PDB file of C-alpha atoms in Angstrom:
ATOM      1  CA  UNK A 297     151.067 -52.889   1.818  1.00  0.00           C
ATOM      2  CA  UNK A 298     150.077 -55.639   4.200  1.00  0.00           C
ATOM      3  CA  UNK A 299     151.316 -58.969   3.440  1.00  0.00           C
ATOM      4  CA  UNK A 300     149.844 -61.682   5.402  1.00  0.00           C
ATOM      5  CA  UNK A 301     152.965 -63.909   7.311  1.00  0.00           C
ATOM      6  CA  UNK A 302     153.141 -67.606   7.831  1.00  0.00           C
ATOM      7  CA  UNK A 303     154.921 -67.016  10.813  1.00  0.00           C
ATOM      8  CA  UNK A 304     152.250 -65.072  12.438  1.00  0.00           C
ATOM      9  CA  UNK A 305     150.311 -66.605  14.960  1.00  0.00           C
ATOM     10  CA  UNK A 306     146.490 -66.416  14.473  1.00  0.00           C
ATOM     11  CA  UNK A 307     144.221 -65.107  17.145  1.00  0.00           C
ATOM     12  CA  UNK A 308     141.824 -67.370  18.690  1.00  0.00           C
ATOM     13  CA  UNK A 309     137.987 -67.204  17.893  1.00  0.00           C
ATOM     14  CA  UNK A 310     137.243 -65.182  20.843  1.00  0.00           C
ATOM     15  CA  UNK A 311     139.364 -62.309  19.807  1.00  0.00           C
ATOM     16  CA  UNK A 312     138.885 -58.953  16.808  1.00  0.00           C
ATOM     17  CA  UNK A 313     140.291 -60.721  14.204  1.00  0.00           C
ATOM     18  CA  UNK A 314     139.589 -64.725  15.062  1.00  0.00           C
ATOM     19  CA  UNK A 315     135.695 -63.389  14.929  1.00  0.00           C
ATOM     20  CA  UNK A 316     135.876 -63.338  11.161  1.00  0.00           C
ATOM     21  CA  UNK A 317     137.531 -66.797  10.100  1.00  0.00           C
ATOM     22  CA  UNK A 318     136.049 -68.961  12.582  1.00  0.00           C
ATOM     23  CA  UNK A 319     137.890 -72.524  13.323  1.00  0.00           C
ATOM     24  CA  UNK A 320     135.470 -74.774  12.323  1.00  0.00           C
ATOM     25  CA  UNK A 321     132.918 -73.185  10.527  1.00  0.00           C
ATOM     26  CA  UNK A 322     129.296 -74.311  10.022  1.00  0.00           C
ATOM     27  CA  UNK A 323     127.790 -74.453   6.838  1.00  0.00           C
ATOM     28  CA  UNK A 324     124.026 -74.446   7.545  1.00  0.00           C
ATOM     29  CA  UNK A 325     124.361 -71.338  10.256  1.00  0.00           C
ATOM     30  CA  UNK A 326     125.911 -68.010  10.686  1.00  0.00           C
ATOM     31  CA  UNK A 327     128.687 -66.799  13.003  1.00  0.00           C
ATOM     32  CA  UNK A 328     127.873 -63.353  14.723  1.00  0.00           C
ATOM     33  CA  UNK A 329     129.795 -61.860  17.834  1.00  0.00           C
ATOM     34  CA  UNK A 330     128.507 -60.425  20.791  1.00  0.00           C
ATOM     35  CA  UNK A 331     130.009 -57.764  22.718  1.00  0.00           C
ATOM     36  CA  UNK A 332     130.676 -59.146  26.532  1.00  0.00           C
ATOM     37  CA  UNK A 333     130.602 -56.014  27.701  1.00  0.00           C
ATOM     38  CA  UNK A 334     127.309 -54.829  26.545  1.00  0.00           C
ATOM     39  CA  UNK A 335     125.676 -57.671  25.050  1.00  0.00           C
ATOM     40  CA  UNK A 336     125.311 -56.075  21.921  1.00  0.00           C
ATOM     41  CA  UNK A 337     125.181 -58.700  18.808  1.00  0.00           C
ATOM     42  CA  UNK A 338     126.257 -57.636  15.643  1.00  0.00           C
ATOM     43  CA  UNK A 339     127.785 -58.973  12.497  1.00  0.00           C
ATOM     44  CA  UNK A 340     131.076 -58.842  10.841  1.00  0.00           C
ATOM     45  CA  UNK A 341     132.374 -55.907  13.440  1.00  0.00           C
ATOM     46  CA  UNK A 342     135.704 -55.516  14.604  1.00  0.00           C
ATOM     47  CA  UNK A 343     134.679 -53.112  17.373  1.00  0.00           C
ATOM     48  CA  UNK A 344     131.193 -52.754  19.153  1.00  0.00           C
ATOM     49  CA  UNK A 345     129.105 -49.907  17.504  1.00  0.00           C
ATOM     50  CA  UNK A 346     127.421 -49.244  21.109  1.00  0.00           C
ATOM     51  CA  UNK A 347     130.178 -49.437  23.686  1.00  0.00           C
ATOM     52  CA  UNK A 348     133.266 -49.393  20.962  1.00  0.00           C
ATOM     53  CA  UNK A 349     134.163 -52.776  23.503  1.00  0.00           C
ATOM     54  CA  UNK A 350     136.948 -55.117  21.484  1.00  0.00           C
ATOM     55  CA  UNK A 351     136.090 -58.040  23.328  1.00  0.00           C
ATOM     56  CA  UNK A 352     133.792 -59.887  21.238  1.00  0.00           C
ATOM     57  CA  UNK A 353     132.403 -62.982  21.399  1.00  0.00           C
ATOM     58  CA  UNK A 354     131.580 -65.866  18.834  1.00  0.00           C
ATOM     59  CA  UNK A 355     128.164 -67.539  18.919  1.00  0.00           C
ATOM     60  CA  UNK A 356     126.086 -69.164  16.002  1.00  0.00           C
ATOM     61  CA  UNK A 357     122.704 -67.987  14.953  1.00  0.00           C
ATOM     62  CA  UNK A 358     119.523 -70.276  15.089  1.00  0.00           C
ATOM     63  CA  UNK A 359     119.426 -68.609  10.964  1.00  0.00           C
ATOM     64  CA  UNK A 360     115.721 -67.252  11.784  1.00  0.00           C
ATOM     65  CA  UNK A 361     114.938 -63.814  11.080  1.00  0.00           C
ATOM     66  CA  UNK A 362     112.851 -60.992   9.629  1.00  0.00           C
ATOM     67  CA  UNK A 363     113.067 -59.218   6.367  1.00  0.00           C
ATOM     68  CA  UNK A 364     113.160 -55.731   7.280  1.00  0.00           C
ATOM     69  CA  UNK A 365     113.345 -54.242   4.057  1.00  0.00           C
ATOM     70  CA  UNK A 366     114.007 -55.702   0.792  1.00  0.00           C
ATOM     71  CA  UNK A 367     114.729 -54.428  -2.560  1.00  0.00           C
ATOM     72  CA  UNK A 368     114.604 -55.741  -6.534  1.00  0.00           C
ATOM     73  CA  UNK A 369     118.301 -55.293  -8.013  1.00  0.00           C
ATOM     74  CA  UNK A 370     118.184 -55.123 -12.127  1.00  0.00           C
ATOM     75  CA  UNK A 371     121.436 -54.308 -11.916  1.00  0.00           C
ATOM     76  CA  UNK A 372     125.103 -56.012 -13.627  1.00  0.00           C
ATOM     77  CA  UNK A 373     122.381 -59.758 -13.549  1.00  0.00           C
ATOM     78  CA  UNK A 374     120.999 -60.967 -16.276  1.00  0.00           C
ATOM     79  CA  UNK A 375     117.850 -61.453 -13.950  1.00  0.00           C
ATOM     80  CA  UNK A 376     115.965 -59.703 -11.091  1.00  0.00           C
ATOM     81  CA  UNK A 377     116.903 -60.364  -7.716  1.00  0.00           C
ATOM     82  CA  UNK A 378     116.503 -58.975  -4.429  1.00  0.00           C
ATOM     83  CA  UNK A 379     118.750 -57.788  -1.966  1.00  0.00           C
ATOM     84  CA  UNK A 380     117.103 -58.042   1.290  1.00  0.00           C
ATOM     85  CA  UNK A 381     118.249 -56.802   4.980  1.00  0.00           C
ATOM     86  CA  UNK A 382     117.209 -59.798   7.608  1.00  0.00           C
ATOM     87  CA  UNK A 383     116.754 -59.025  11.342  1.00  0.00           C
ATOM     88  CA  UNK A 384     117.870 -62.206  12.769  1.00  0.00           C
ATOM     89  CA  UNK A 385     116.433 -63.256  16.423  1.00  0.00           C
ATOM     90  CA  UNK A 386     119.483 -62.854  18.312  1.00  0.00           C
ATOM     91  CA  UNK A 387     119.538 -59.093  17.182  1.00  0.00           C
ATOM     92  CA  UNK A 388     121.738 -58.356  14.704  1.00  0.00           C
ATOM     93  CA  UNK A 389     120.803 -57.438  10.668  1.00  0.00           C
ATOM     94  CA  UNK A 390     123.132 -59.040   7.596  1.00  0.00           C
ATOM     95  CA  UNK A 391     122.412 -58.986   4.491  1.00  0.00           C
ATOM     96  CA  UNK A 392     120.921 -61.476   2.146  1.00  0.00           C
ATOM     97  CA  UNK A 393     118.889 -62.833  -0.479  1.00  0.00           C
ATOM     98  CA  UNK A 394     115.678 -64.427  -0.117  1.00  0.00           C
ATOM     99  CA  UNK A 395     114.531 -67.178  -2.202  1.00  0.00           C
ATOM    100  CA  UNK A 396     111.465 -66.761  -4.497  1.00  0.00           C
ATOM    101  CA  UNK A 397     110.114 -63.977  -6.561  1.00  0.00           C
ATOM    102  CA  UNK A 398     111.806 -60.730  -5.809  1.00  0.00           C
ATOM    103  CA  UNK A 399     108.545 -58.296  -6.130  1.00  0.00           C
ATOM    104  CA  UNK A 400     106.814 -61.621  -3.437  1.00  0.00           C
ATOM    105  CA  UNK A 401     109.180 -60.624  -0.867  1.00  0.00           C
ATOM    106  CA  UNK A 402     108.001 -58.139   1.716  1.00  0.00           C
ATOM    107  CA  UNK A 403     108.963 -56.606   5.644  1.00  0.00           C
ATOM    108  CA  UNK A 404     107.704 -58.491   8.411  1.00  0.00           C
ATOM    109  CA  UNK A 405     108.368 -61.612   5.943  1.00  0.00           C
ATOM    110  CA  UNK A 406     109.890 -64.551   8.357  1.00  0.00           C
ATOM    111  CA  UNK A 407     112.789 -66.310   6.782  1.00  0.00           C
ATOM    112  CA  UNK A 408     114.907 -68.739   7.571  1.00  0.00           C
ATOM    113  CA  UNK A 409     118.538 -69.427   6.456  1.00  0.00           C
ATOM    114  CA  UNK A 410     118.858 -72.031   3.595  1.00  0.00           C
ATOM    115  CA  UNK A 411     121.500 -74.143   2.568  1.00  0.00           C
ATOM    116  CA  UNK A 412     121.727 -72.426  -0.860  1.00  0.00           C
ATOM    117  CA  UNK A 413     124.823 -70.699  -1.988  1.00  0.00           C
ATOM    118  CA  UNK A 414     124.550 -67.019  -3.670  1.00  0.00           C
ATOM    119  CA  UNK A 415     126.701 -67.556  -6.896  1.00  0.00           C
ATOM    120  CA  UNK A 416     127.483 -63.920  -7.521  1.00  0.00           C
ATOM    121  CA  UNK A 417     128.003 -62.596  -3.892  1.00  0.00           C
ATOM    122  CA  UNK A 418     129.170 -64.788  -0.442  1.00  0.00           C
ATOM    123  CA  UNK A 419     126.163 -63.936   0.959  1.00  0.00           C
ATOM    124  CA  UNK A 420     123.687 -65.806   2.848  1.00  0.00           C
ATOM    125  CA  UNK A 421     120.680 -67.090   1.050  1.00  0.00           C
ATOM    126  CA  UNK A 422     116.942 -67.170   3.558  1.00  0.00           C
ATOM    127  CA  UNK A 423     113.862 -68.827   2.479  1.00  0.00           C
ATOM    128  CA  UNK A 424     110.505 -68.160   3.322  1.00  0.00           C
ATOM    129  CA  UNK A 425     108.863 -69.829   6.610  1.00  0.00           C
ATOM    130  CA  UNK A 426     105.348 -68.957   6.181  1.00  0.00           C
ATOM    131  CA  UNK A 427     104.677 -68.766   2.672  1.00  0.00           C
ATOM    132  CA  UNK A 428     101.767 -68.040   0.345  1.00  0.00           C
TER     133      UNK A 428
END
């Protein structure tokens, strides 16, 4: 079992493990890495899935994106929601919710990130740009 140290010294942000706890981290964007060696962006990865490179990089998303598929959960809520997967513009897909009736939401939907909070799951939370 893995107990986490005080007296280990914490990797910098430009390293595998810094990636994921970022020093100073934004509340109104998201942190991705991209792979110097390939330029491959991707989210949450401790290797690259292209080039299996280690040497990632942090950057911070503009939060604009497109749903690229998106599905109504009935499940353990005492509501519908959906759970939606967002291609952002820098190239990589995480997973979200996006604000506003889950059977309104569609692919090819642009979104931008919000400054909501999803109670239930850390995830991020997009609202529509070009709505109805």
């Amino acid at each position: 079992m893995y107990h986490h140290s005080g007296s280990v010294v914490r990797q910098t942000a430009g390293s595998g493990a810094g990636v994921l706890e970022p020093a100073a981290p934004d509340r109104d964007a998201i942190v991705f890495q991209r792979c110097t060696w390939c330029g491959t962006a991707m989210y949450h990865r401790l290797l690259c899935p292209v080039c299996q490179g280690s040497d990632l990089r942090t950057e911070r998303s503009e939060g604009v994106g497109t749903v690229r598929h998106s599905t109504v959960v009935h499940r353990n809520t005492p509501a519908a929601r959906n759970v939606s997967l967002i291609e952002m513009a820098e190239g990589f897909v995480v997973r979200g919710r996006v604000i506003g009736p889950p059977i309104g939401i569609h692919s090819g939907d642009r979104v931008r990130l919000s400054t909501a909070k999803d109670p239930v799951r850390s995830e991020p939370v997009f609202q529509l740009i070009d709505e109805p």
